[in-house]
């Protein structure tokens, strides 16, 4: 569904806002002022702006605001995404409706389009060497018209889920700290002691390196009381820009990096960026630092102390293993971007043989494991062992048989309300045939909005009928659909990560807006005995809304892609 806009003055949205530090914390008015109201500013004095949907119904500010808030919720809303994207394409001076990014990253798309930067994709990979460092140098030299190229370069390369603020140099950050100390002193009568303490600790930050980050909130309800540090520090960073913009003139010294709308108005993490340090650094150093930032953001934060600042990268910096993991994760992401392509779905449902063939191909390319239930033997000729028939003839090789282990098979069957008993039975029979073909036992969970207990179903040397009878004894959960709990369950165990996991589903689920970790060995297969057009429609929506999480999602759809 799309919206039609007329009579509006094309806008350039600014991320700088002025949320108050006292009273109840409500970012909605700031979102309305910063994003929604510019779409209702008439092109001419005394003119009017109209926004209508495809049913020719007029949409007012409240309606547009409500739709916008649906795009920054917990999960992707395809209809709201389509409506707001169409509005952005018509109402902004710079916006590309063909972007693969969500509305939540609209500031990034606006900046990239203004600097004629192509969308990231299979043939366009952004890097620190070719994009971030040149953007930093241009900003330092005064050759950039604004900070948009720096914002888009960082976002297209690393996609951090945080609110960023850049400073031209460590000296400019020191100037901000002096100003912040003055403001803290002026507000000392109303600021709580804990907030003053945290502001003083923040003033000890030394931004001589590339990046420094702080965790402000453990969740959206944390740190929202009036005069809290989370509210005060963001307010001060915004106010500092507003007060000094006229003094800076064309050479801006501080700016905001709004990577996502959700973090801009309710940040859990802030990142301070030293532009001069980026301009002088090597690509490898920049790359390692931002990978570490992303790894730190992805780690769950249990408790935020009111007594001490929580440095974003403190724990990962203390663990060399974490840095190595970040390197591997970013490398995998770049490879996925390079492999992603337009997905063409089959016109006919796959057979069990089609799914089996594809899974065997996937299994063949997976690494062997040290131990599993999926055992196979290899025999090779070797002169290290005597020939069995003629052991005294050293010119005749013997045979050595070695045991190898492929990853185990783990099935997750969708048993939500949209899946009938017949669909469930067909899915189980397909898995039984697969396990029989491999002659392996099968790990199994059913899931809806909850996940059943994991069980091991013994299939070796048993008939299909007997295996089905054992399947029927396994408790089955029901309810709504939630894929992310399956992802979290797999990622919580290194053993489960190494298995070949297959989710059998009807794809009726919307992914979260945030970039979360997708299991590297998880694949998806469609339910049998369902309307194929309905499956394809749901899978198409699922694939489109998964691009920010798994760019190569098409390669994980078993039996669906032509």
Coordinates of C-alpha atoms in Angstrom, one line a residue:
X1 CA 0.0 0.0 0.0
X2 CA 1.3 3.5 -0.9
X3 CA 0.4 7.1 0.0
X4 CA 0.1 10.0 -2.3
X5 CA 1.4 13.4 -1.2
X6 CA 0.6 16.7 -2.8
X7 CA 1.2 20.4 -2.0
X8 CA 4.1 19.8 0.3
X9 CA 7.4 21.6 0.4
X10 CA 10.2 19.0 0.0
X11 CA 12.0 18.6 3.2
X12 CA 15.4 17.8 4.6
X13 CA 15.0 16.1 8.0
X14 CA 17.4 17.1 10.8
X15 CA 18.3 14.6 13.5
X16 CA 19.0 17.4 16.1
X17 CA 16.1 17.4 18.7
X18 CA 15.5 19.0 22.1
X19 CA 13.9 16.4 24.3
X20 CA 13.4 17.9 27.8
X21 CA 15.3 16.5 30.8
X22 CA 12.5 17.0 33.3
X23 CA 9.0 15.6 33.6
X24 CA 7.9 12.3 32.1
X25 CA 10.0 11.0 29.2
X26 CA 8.0 11.0 26.1
X27 CA 9.8 11.0 22.7
X28 CA 6.6 11.1 20.7
X29 CA 6.3 15.0 20.5
X30 CA 9.9 15.2 19.3
X31 CA 9.3 12.5 16.6
X32 CA 6.2 14.4 15.5
X33 CA 8.2 17.7 15.3
X34 CA 11.3 16.2 13.6
X35 CA 9.8 13.8 11.2
X36 CA 6.0 14.1 10.7
X37 CA 5.4 17.9 10.7
X38 CA 7.8 18.6 7.7
X39 CA 5.5 16.5 5.5
X40 CA 2.6 18.9 6.3
X41 CA 4.5 22.1 5.5
X42 CA 2.8 23.6 2.4
X43 CA 4.8 24.5 -0.7
X44 CA 3.3 28.0 -0.8
X45 CA 2.1 30.4 1.9
X46 CA -1.6 29.8 2.5
X47 CA -1.4 26.5 0.6
X48 CA -2.5 23.1 2.0
X49 CA -1.0 19.6 2.1
X50 CA -2.9 16.5 1.4
X51 CA -1.9 12.9 2.0
X52 CA -4.3 10.2 0.8
X53 CA -4.0 6.4 0.7
X54 CA -5.0 4.1 -2.1
X55 CA -8.7 4.2 -0.9
X56 CA -8.5 8.0 -1.3
X57 CA -8.8 8.5 2.5
X58 CA -7.1 11.5 3.8
X59 CA -4.4 11.0 6.4
X60 CA -3.6 13.6 9.1
X61 CA -0.6 14.1 11.3
X62 CA -1.8 11.6 14.0
X63 CA -2.4 9.0 11.4
X64 CA 1.0 9.4 9.8
X65 CA 2.6 9.4 13.2
X66 CA 0.9 6.2 14.2
X67 CA 2.0 4.5 11.0
X68 CA 5.6 5.7 11.5
X69 CA 5.6 4.3 15.0
X70 CA 4.7 0.9 13.6
X71 CA 7.9 1.0 11.5
X72 CA 10.1 1.3 14.6
X73 CA 8.3 -1.3 16.7
X74 CA 9.6 -4.7 17.8
X75 CA 9.0 -6.4 14.4
X76 CA 8.9 -5.3 10.8
X77 CA 5.5 -4.2 9.6
X78 CA 5.5 -4.6 5.8
X79 CA 2.4 -2.4 5.2
X80 CA 3.6 0.4 7.4
X81 CA 7.0 0.2 5.8
X82 CA 5.5 0.5 2.3
X83 CA 3.3 3.5 3.2
X84 CA 6.1 5.5 5.0
X85 CA 8.7 4.7 2.3
X86 CA 6.3 6.0 -0.4
X87 CA 5.8 9.2 1.7
X88 CA 9.6 9.6 2.2
X89 CA 10.2 9.2 -1.5
X90 CA 7.7 12.0 -2.3
X91 CA 8.3 14.4 0.6
X92 CA 12.1 14.4 1.1
X93 CA 14.6 16.2 -1.1
X94 CA 16.8 13.1 -0.9
X95 CA 15.5 9.6 -0.5
X96 CA 15.7 6.4 -2.5
X97 CA 12.6 4.2 -2.3
X98 CA 14.5 1.2 -3.8
X99 CA 16.8 1.0 -0.7
X100 CA 17.0 -2.3 1.1
X101 CA 17.2 -0.5 4.5
X102 CA 14.1 -0.1 6.7
X103 CA 12.3 3.1 7.5
X104 CA 14.1 3.0 10.9
X105 CA 17.3 3.9 9.0
X106 CA 15.7 6.7 6.9
X107 CA 18.4 9.3 8.0
X108 CA 21.1 7.1 6.6
X109 CA 19.2 6.7 3.2
X110 CA 18.6 10.5 3.1
X111 CA 22.3 11.2 3.7
X112 CA 23.5 8.6 1.1
X113 CA 21.1 9.8 -1.6
X114 CA 22.3 13.4 -1.0
X115 CA 25.8 12.3 -1.7
X116 CA 24.9 10.0 -4.6
X117 CA 26.1 6.9 -2.8
X118 CA 24.6 3.7 -4.2
X119 CA 22.7 1.3 -2.1
X120 CA 24.8 -1.5 -0.6
X121 CA 24.3 -4.8 -2.4
X122 CA 26.0 -7.7 -4.2
X123 CA 28.1 -5.4 -6.4
X124 CA 28.5 -2.5 -3.9
X125 CA 30.4 -3.3 -0.8
X126 CA 31.4 -0.4 1.5
X127 CA 34.7 -0.5 3.4
X128 CA 36.7 1.6 5.8
X129 CA 39.5 2.1 3.3
X130 CA 37.4 3.3 0.4
X131 CA 34.5 5.1 2.2
X132 CA 34.9 5.9 5.9
X133 CA 38.4 7.2 5.9
X134 CA 38.0 9.4 2.7
X135 CA 34.7 10.7 4.2
X136 CA 36.5 11.6 7.4
X137 CA 39.3 13.4 5.5
X138 CA 36.9 15.4 3.4
X139 CA 35.0 16.5 6.5
X140 CA 38.2 17.6 8.2
X141 CA 39.4 19.5 5.1
X142 CA 36.1 21.3 4.8
X143 CA 35.4 19.8 1.4
X144 CA 32.2 18.1 2.5
X145 CA 29.0 20.0 2.4
X146 CA 27.8 18.2 5.5
X147 CA 28.4 15.1 7.6
X148 CA 26.1 12.9 5.5
X149 CA 28.9 11.0 3.7
X150 CA 30.4 10.0 7.0
X151 CA 27.1 8.9 8.4
X152 CA 26.2 6.8 5.3
X153 CA 29.7 5.3 5.0
X154 CA 29.7 4.1 8.6
X155 CA 26.1 2.8 8.4
X156 CA 26.5 1.0 5.1
X157 CA 29.8 -0.6 6.3
X158 CA 28.9 -1.6 9.8
X159 CA 25.2 -0.7 10.6
X160 CA 25.7 0.0 14.3
X161 CA 22.5 0.0 16.4
X162 CA 23.4 3.1 18.4
X163 CA 23.2 6.9 18.5
X164 CA 26.5 8.5 17.4
X165 CA 28.0 11.9 17.9
X166 CA 31.1 13.0 16.0
X167 CA 33.8 15.5 16.9
X168 CA 36.3 16.8 14.5
X169 CA 39.2 16.2 17.0
X170 CA 39.9 15.4 20.6
X171 CA 40.4 19.1 21.2
X172 CA 36.8 19.8 20.0
X173 CA 35.6 17.1 22.4
X174 CA 37.5 18.8 25.2
X175 CA 35.7 22.1 24.4
X176 CA 32.4 20.2 24.8
X177 CA 33.5 18.9 28.2
X178 CA 34.3 22.4 29.4
X179 CA 30.9 23.6 28.2
X180 CA 29.3 20.5 29.8
X181 CA 31.0 21.3 33.2
X182 CA 29.5 24.8 33.1
X183 CA 26.0 23.4 32.4
X184 CA 26.4 20.8 35.1
X185 CA 27.3 23.5 37.6
X186 CA 24.3 25.6 36.6
X187 CA 22.0 22.7 37.0
X188 CA 23.5 21.3 40.2
X189 CA 20.6 22.4 42.3
X190 CA 18.1 20.2 40.5
X191 CA 20.3 17.3 39.3
X192 CA 20.4 14.2 41.4
X193 CA 23.8 13.3 43.0
X194 CA 24.0 10.2 40.9
X195 CA 23.6 12.1 37.7
X196 CA 26.2 14.7 38.7
X197 CA 28.6 11.9 39.6
X198 CA 28.1 10.2 36.2
X199 CA 28.5 13.6 34.3
X200 CA 31.8 14.1 36.2
X201 CA 32.9 10.6 35.2
X202 CA 31.9 11.3 31.6
X203 CA 34.1 14.5 31.7
X204 CA 37.1 12.2 32.3
X205 CA 36.6 10.6 28.9
X206 CA 39.6 11.1 26.6
X207 CA 38.6 10.9 23.0
X208 CA 42.1 10.5 21.5
X209 CA 41.3 7.1 20.0
X210 CA 38.8 6.4 17.1
X211 CA 35.7 5.7 19.1
X212 CA 34.4 5.7 22.6
X213 CA 31.0 4.3 23.6
X214 CA 28.7 4.2 26.7
X215 CA 25.7 2.1 27.5
X216 CA 22.8 4.3 28.7
X217 CA 20.0 1.8 29.1
X218 CA 19.6 -1.9 29.5
X219 CA 16.1 -1.6 27.9
X220 CA 13.6 1.0 26.8
X221 CA 12.2 1.5 30.3
X222 CA 15.6 2.1 31.9
X223 CA 17.0 5.5 32.7
X224 CA 13.8 7.5 31.8
X225 CA 13.2 9.3 35.1
X226 CA 13.7 13.0 35.1
X227 CA 17.2 14.4 35.2
X228 CA 18.6 10.9 34.7
X229 CA 22.1 10.7 33.1
X230 CA 20.7 9.0 30.0
X231 CA 18.4 11.9 29.4
X232 CA 20.8 14.7 30.4
X233 CA 23.8 13.7 28.4
X234 CA 21.9 13.3 25.1
X235 CA 20.1 16.6 25.7
X236 CA 23.4 18.3 26.3
X237 CA 25.0 16.9 23.2
X238 CA 22.0 18.1 21.1
X239 CA 21.9 21.5 22.8
X240 CA 25.6 22.1 22.3
X241 CA 25.1 21.7 18.5
X242 CA 22.1 24.1 18.5
X243 CA 23.9 26.8 20.5
X244 CA 27.1 26.7 18.5
X245 CA 25.9 26.1 15.0
X246 CA 26.0 29.8 14.1
X247 CA 29.5 30.3 15.6
X248 CA 30.9 27.3 13.6
X249 CA 29.5 28.6 10.3
X250 CA 30.4 26.4 7.3
X251 CA 33.0 24.4 9.3
X252 CA 30.9 22.2 11.6
X253 CA 32.9 20.8 14.5
X254 CA 30.3 18.5 16.1
X255 CA 27.4 16.5 14.6
X256 CA 24.9 13.8 15.2
X257 CA 25.0 10.3 13.6
X258 CA 21.4 9.0 13.6
X259 CA 21.9 5.4 12.5
X260 CA 18.3 4.5 13.5
X261 CA 15.2 6.4 14.5
X262 CA 14.7 4.2 17.5
X263 CA 18.2 5.0 18.9
X264 CA 17.9 8.7 18.0
X265 CA 14.9 9.3 20.3
X266 CA 15.4 6.5 22.8
X267 CA 19.1 5.6 22.8
X268 CA 20.4 2.6 24.6
X269 CA 24.0 3.2 23.5
X270 CA 25.9 6.4 22.5
X271 CA 29.0 6.3 20.4
X272 CA 31.5 9.2 20.3
X273 CA 33.5 9.4 17.1
X274 CA 36.8 11.2 16.6
X275 CA 36.9 12.2 12.9
X276 CA 40.5 13.3 12.9
X277 CA 41.6 10.0 14.3
X278 CA 39.6 8.2 11.6
X279 CA 41.3 10.3 8.9
X280 CA 44.8 9.4 10.2
X281 CA 44.1 5.7 11.0
X282 CA 44.8 2.7 8.9
X283 CA 41.9 0.8 7.4
X284 CA 42.6 -2.2 9.5
X285 CA 42.5 -0.2 12.7
X286 CA 39.2 1.4 11.8
X287 CA 37.8 -2.0 10.7
X288 CA 38.8 -3.6 14.0
X289 CA 37.4 -0.8 16.1
X290 CA 33.9 -0.8 14.5
X291 CA 33.7 -4.6 14.6
X292 CA 34.4 -4.4 18.3
X293 CA 31.7 -1.7 18.7
X294 CA 29.1 -4.0 16.9
X295 CA 30.1 -7.0 19.0
X296 CA 29.8 -4.9 22.2
X297 CA 26.3 -3.7 21.2
X298 CA 25.2 -7.2 20.5
X299 CA 26.2 -8.5 24.0
X300 CA 23.3 -8.4 26.4
X301 CA 23.6 -5.8 29.2
X302 CA 22.1 -7.1 32.5
X303 CA 22.4 -4.1 34.8
X304 CA 23.2 -0.4 34.3
X305 CA 24.6 1.1 37.5
X306 CA 23.6 4.5 38.7
X307 CA 27.0 4.9 40.4
X308 CA 29.4 4.2 37.5
X309 CA 29.5 4.6 33.7
X310 CA 29.2 1.5 31.6
X311 CA 31.8 1.7 28.9
X312 CA 30.5 0.0 25.8
X313 CA 33.7 -1.9 24.8
X314 CA 35.2 -2.6 28.3
X315 CA 34.4 -6.3 28.4
X316 CA 35.3 -7.1 24.7
X317 CA 38.5 -5.3 24.9
X318 CA 39.5 -7.5 27.9
X319 CA 38.8 -10.6 25.9
X320 CA 41.0 -11.3 22.8
X321 CA 38.6 -14.1 21.8
X322 CA 35.8 -11.6 21.5
X323 CA 37.8 -9.5 19.0
X324 CA 38.5 -12.6 16.9
X325 CA 34.8 -13.5 16.9
X326 CA 33.9 -10.0 15.7
X327 CA 36.3 -10.3 12.8
X328 CA 34.8 -13.6 11.7
X329 CA 31.2 -12.1 12.1
X330 CA 32.0 -9.1 9.9
X331 CA 33.8 -11.2 7.3
X332 CA 30.7 -13.4 7.1
X333 CA 28.5 -10.4 6.7
X334 CA 30.5 -9.0 3.8
X335 CA 30.4 -12.4 2.1
X336 CA 26.6 -12.6 2.6
X337 CA 26.2 -9.1 1.0
X338 CA 28.2 -10.2 -2.0
X339 CA 26.1 -13.3 -2.4
X340 CA 22.7 -11.7 -1.9
X341 CA 20.6 -11.4 -5.1
X342 CA 17.0 -11.1 -6.2
X343 CA 15.0 -14.1 -5.2
X344 CA 12.8 -15.9 -7.7
X345 CA 10.4 -18.4 -6.2
X346 CA 9.3 -21.7 -7.7
X347 CA 5.8 -21.9 -9.2
X348 CA 5.2 -25.4 -7.9
X349 CA 5.7 -26.8 -4.4
X350 CA 8.9 -28.9 -3.9
X351 CA 8.8 -32.6 -3.4
X352 CA 10.5 -34.4 -0.5
X353 CA 13.2 -35.4 -2.9
X354 CA 13.9 -31.8 -3.8
X355 CA 14.3 -30.8 -0.1
X356 CA 16.4 -33.9 0.6
X357 CA 18.7 -33.2 -2.3
X358 CA 19.2 -29.6 -1.3
X359 CA 19.9 -30.5 2.4
X360 CA 22.4 -33.2 1.4
X361 CA 24.2 -30.6 -0.7
X362 CA 24.3 -28.2 2.3
X363 CA 25.4 -31.0 4.6
X364 CA 28.2 -32.0 2.2
X365 CA 29.7 -28.5 2.3
X366 CA 29.5 -28.1 6.1
X367 CA 32.6 -28.8 8.2
X368 CA 33.0 -32.2 9.9
X369 CA 32.6 -32.2 13.7
X370 CA 34.5 -34.1 16.3
X371 CA 31.5 -36.2 17.4
X372 CA 27.9 -36.6 16.3
X373 CA 25.2 -39.2 15.5
X374 CA 25.8 -38.7 11.8
X375 CA 28.6 -41.2 11.3
X376 CA 30.2 -42.2 8.0
X377 CA 33.4 -44.1 7.1
X378 CA 36.1 -43.4 4.5
X379 CA 38.4 -45.9 3.0
X380 CA 41.7 -45.0 1.3
X381 CA 44.7 -46.9 0.0
X382 CA 48.0 -46.5 1.9
X383 CA 51.4 -48.1 1.9
X384 CA 51.4 -47.4 5.7
X385 CA 49.3 -50.5 6.1
X386 CA 50.1 -54.0 4.7
X387 CA 48.0 -55.4 2.0
X388 CA 45.4 -57.8 3.5
X389 CA 45.7 -60.5 0.8
X390 CA 49.5 -60.2 0.4
X391 CA 51.0 -58.7 3.5
X392 CA 54.6 -59.5 2.5
X393 CA 54.4 -57.6 -0.7
X394 CA 55.5 -54.0 0.2
X395 CA 54.6 -52.8 -3.3
X396 CA 50.9 -53.4 -2.8
X397 CA 49.1 -50.9 -0.6
X398 CA 46.7 -51.7 2.1
X399 CA 43.4 -50.1 3.0
X400 CA 42.8 -47.7 5.9
X401 CA 39.2 -47.1 7.1
X402 CA 38.6 -43.9 9.2
X403 CA 35.5 -42.8 10.9
X404 CA 34.2 -39.3 10.3
X405 CA 31.3 -37.3 11.7
X406 CA 29.0 -34.8 9.9
X407 CA 26.9 -32.3 11.8
X408 CA 23.7 -33.7 13.4
X409 CA 20.3 -32.8 12.1
X410 CA 18.0 -30.6 14.2
X411 CA 14.4 -30.0 13.1
X412 CA 12.2 -27.1 14.3
X413 CA 8.5 -27.5 13.2
X414 CA 6.1 -24.6 13.3
X415 CA 3.0 -25.7 15.3
X416 CA 1.4 -22.3 15.6
X417 CA -2.3 -21.8 15.1
X418 CA -2.0 -21.4 11.3
X419 CA -0.5 -25.0 11.0
X420 CA -3.1 -27.8 10.8
X421 CA -2.6 -31.3 12.0
X422 CA -2.3 -32.5 8.4
X423 CA 0.4 -29.9 7.8
X424 CA 2.2 -31.1 10.9
X425 CA 2.0 -34.8 9.9
X426 CA 3.3 -34.1 6.4
X427 CA 6.2 -32.1 7.8
X428 CA 7.1 -34.9 10.2
X429 CA 6.9 -37.6 7.5
X430 CA 9.3 -35.5 5.4
X431 CA 11.7 -35.3 8.3
X432 CA 11.5 -39.0 8.9
X433 CA 12.3 -39.8 5.3
X434 CA 15.3 -37.4 5.5
X435 CA 16.6 -39.0 8.7
X436 CA 16.1 -42.5 7.2
X437 CA 17.9 -41.5 4.1
X438 CA 20.8 -40.3 6.2
X439 CA 20.4 -43.2 8.7
X440 CA 20.7 -40.7 11.6
X441 CA 18.8 -39.9 14.7
X442 CA 17.0 -36.5 14.8
X443 CA 16.9 -33.7 17.3
X444 CA 13.5 -32.1 17.4
X445 CA 11.6 -29.1 18.8
X446 CA 8.1 -27.8 18.0
X447 CA 7.6 -24.1 18.4
X448 CA 4.9 -21.4 18.3
X449 CA 5.4 -18.3 20.6
X450 CA 7.0 -20.8 23.0
X451 CA 9.6 -23.5 22.3
X452 CA 9.0 -27.1 23.3
X453 CA 11.6 -29.2 25.1
X454 CA 14.3 -30.7 22.9
X455 CA 14.0 -34.4 22.3
X456 CA 16.1 -36.9 20.4
X457 CA 14.0 -39.2 18.1
X458 CA 15.7 -42.5 17.3
X459 CA 15.2 -43.3 13.7
X460 CA 18.0 -45.8 13.0
X461 CA 16.8 -49.2 12.0
X462 CA 13.1 -48.4 12.6
X463 CA 10.2 -48.4 10.2
X464 CA 8.5 -45.1 9.2
X465 CA 5.3 -46.2 11.0
X466 CA 7.1 -46.9 14.3
X467 CA 8.9 -43.6 14.1
X468 CA 5.7 -41.7 13.5
X469 CA 4.1 -43.4 16.5
X470 CA 7.0 -42.1 18.6
X471 CA 6.6 -38.6 17.1
X472 CA 3.0 -38.5 18.2
X473 CA 4.1 -39.0 21.8
X474 CA 6.2 -35.8 21.8
X475 CA 4.3 -32.9 23.3
X476 CA 3.4 -30.2 20.8
X477 CA 3.1 -26.5 21.6
X478 CA 0.5 -24.2 20.1
X479 CA 0.0 -20.4 19.9
X480 CA 1.4 -17.5 17.8
X481 CA 4.6 -17.7 15.7
X482 CA 8.0 -16.5 16.9
X483 CA 11.2 -17.3 15.0
X484 CA 13.6 -15.3 17.2
X485 CA 13.3 -17.6 20.1
X486 CA 14.6 -20.4 17.9
X487 CA 17.5 -18.3 16.8
X488 CA 18.3 -17.4 20.4
X489 CA 18.0 -21.1 21.4
X490 CA 20.5 -22.2 18.7
X491 CA 22.9 -19.4 19.3
X492 CA 23.0 -20.1 23.1
X493 CA 24.9 -23.4 22.5
X494 CA 28.0 -24.0 20.5
X495 CA 26.9 -27.6 20.0
X496 CA 23.5 -26.5 18.5
X497 CA 25.3 -24.0 16.3
X498 CA 27.3 -26.8 14.7
X499 CA 24.1 -28.8 13.8
X500 CA 22.3 -28.5 10.5
X501 CA 19.0 -26.9 11.6
X502 CA 15.9 -27.0 9.5
X503 CA 12.8 -24.9 10.3
X504 CA 9.6 -26.1 8.7
X505 CA 7.1 -23.3 8.6
X506 CA 4.5 -21.3 6.7
X507 CA 6.7 -18.1 7.0
X508 CA 3.9 -16.1 8.6
X509 CA 6.1 -14.0 10.9
X510 CA 7.7 -10.5 10.8
X511 CA 11.3 -10.2 11.8
X512 CA 12.5 -7.7 14.4
X513 CA 13.6 -4.2 13.3
X514 CA 16.9 -4.6 15.0
X515 CA 19.9 -6.4 13.4
X516 CA 20.1 -9.6 15.5
X517 CA 22.4 -12.6 15.0
X518 CA 21.0 -15.3 12.7
X519 CA 22.2 -18.9 13.2
X520 CA 24.8 -19.7 10.5
X521 CA 23.5 -23.2 9.9
X522 CA 19.7 -22.6 10.0
X523 CA 17.7 -23.2 6.9
X524 CA 13.9 -23.0 6.1
X525 CA 11.6 -25.3 4.3
X526 CA 7.9 -24.8 3.5
X527 CA 5.1 -26.8 5.1
X528 CA 3.5 -29.4 2.9
X529 CA -0.2 -29.7 2.0
X530 CA -0.7 -25.9 2.1
X531 CA -1.8 -23.5 -0.6
X532 CA 1.4 -22.8 -2.6
X533 CA 0.5 -19.2 -3.6
X534 CA -0.1 -18.4 0.1
X535 CA 3.3 -19.9 1.0
X536 CA 5.1 -17.9 -1.7
X537 CA 3.4 -14.7 -0.6
X538 CA 4.4 -15.2 3.0
X539 CA 7.9 -16.3 2.0
X540 CA 8.3 -13.2 -0.2
X541 CA 7.4 -10.9 2.6
X542 CA 9.7 -12.8 5.0
X543 CA 12.6 -12.6 2.6
X544 CA 12.1 -8.8 2.0
X545 CA 11.9 -8.0 5.7
X546 CA 14.9 -10.2 6.5
X547 CA 17.4 -8.4 4.3
X548 CA 18.8 -6.3 7.2
X549 CA 19.4 -9.5 9.3
X550 CA 20.5 -12.0 6.7
X551 CA 21.2 -10.5 3.2
X552 CA 21.7 -14.0 1.7
X553 CA 18.3 -15.3 3.0
X554 CA 17.5 -16.6 -0.4
X555 CA 20.2 -19.3 -0.1
X556 CA 18.5 -20.5 3.1
X557 CA 15.1 -21.1 1.7
X558 CA 15.1 -24.9 0.9
X559 CA 12.7 -25.9 -1.9
X560 CA 11.4 -22.4 -2.5
X561 CA 13.9 -20.7 -4.7
X562 CA 14.1 -21.4 -8.4

